[in-house]
Amino acid sequence: LAQAIEKPRGKRPPSPHPTMRELHLPNRRRAQKFVTLEDLALELHTQISLTDTVESLKWKLSSQKFCPIQNIHFTISGREIPNTCQLRDHLDMHTRFLLNWHSPIA
């Protein structure tokens, strides 16, 4: 009777998403998160002005994350924010946007 109740060992329970798999690439650093300009100012230990360009903010992120600027992307509603425009054209200090970066450097 005890053997019938005992669960078999060595088998994993089925995955809730059997079709979703994640490829693990060692030595790859990446992040994708929703942030505000206030969040970035706290994270970078700096002040962010709405008159700054997107590229200047990417330079600050690049130096902290050791990531090339071309690998840093700001998107809002699925559309990328161009590097040449000022932050105030698309964002304010409380607007959430997607920050996506990846670094080929380990």
XYZ file of C-alpha atoms in Angstrom:
106
model
C 0.000 0.000 0.000
C 2.831 2.445 0.818
C 4.437 1.766 -2.574
C 1.208 2.617 -4.416
C 0.945 6.018 -2.692
C 4.626 6.954 -3.072
C 5.404 9.195 -6.023
C 7.933 7.956 -8.566
C 11.290 9.660 -8.144
C 13.435 11.132 -10.875
C 10.586 12.428 -13.044
C 9.793 16.102 -13.390
C 6.232 17.341 -13.456
C 5.124 18.443 -16.921
C 5.946 22.032 -17.785
C 2.981 24.438 -17.786
C 4.258 25.798 -21.126
C 5.715 22.841 -23.013
C 6.229 24.836 -26.223
C 8.055 27.737 -24.539
C 11.749 27.123 -24.100
C 14.539 29.500 -23.227
C 17.937 29.198 -24.787
C 20.692 29.755 -22.244
C 23.657 31.534 -23.764
C 26.554 31.813 -21.326
C 28.439 35.099 -21.162
C 25.514 37.086 -22.582
C 24.166 39.994 -20.604
C 20.797 41.468 -21.464
C 17.866 43.228 -19.863
C 14.388 44.183 -20.883
C 12.305 46.202 -18.456
C 9.740 48.978 -18.211
C 11.198 52.098 -16.613
C 10.559 55.816 -16.189
C 13.105 58.592 -16.534
C 13.008 58.940 -12.742
C 13.961 55.270 -12.394
C 16.898 55.738 -14.743
C 18.056 58.856 -12.906
C 18.164 56.903 -9.635
C 19.858 53.921 -11.250
C 22.501 56.044 -13.004
C 23.037 58.404 -10.016
C 22.547 61.457 -12.207
C 20.005 64.102 -13.127
C 18.070 63.751 -16.358
C 16.718 66.815 -18.100
C 13.867 66.588 -20.592
C 15.911 68.761 -22.958
C 18.600 66.045 -23.176
C 18.656 63.920 -26.301
C 17.914 60.228 -26.265
C 21.477 59.577 -27.408
C 22.964 61.389 -24.397
C 20.944 59.177 -22.058
C 22.081 56.113 -23.993
C 25.712 57.236 -23.510
C 25.165 57.254 -19.744
C 23.592 53.804 -19.844
C 26.313 52.530 -22.130
C 29.089 53.530 -19.754
C 27.382 51.889 -16.787
C 26.333 48.653 -18.512
C 29.452 48.307 -20.700
C 27.207 48.008 -23.697
C 27.459 49.621 -27.168
C 24.937 52.377 -27.850
C 23.545 50.600 -30.891
C 22.459 47.736 -28.588
C 20.337 50.013 -26.358
C 16.740 50.592 -27.440
C 13.940 52.719 -25.993
C 10.477 51.826 -27.234
C 7.063 53.148 -26.390
C 3.927 51.425 -27.706
C 6.134 49.175 -29.836
C 7.808 52.071 -31.678
C 11.458 52.915 -31.158
C 12.321 56.420 -29.981
C 14.937 57.965 -32.337
C 18.342 58.961 -30.942
C 18.274 62.495 -32.330
C 15.086 63.715 -30.648
C 14.838 65.311 -27.226
C 13.363 63.306 -24.377
C 10.440 65.722 -23.967
C 9.240 64.963 -27.521
C 8.168 61.456 -26.489
C 8.455 61.171 -22.697
C 7.996 62.931 -19.408
C 9.535 61.964 -16.079
C 6.681 59.559 -15.208
C 5.967 57.875 -18.556
C 6.838 54.186 -18.606
C 8.736 52.936 -21.620
C 10.569 49.754 -22.519
C 14.327 49.759 -22.035
C 15.982 46.921 -23.918
C 19.732 46.349 -24.013
C 22.101 43.507 -24.670
C 25.845 43.354 -24.454
C 28.185 41.090 -26.394
C 30.764 41.740 -23.668
C 30.617 39.219 -20.825
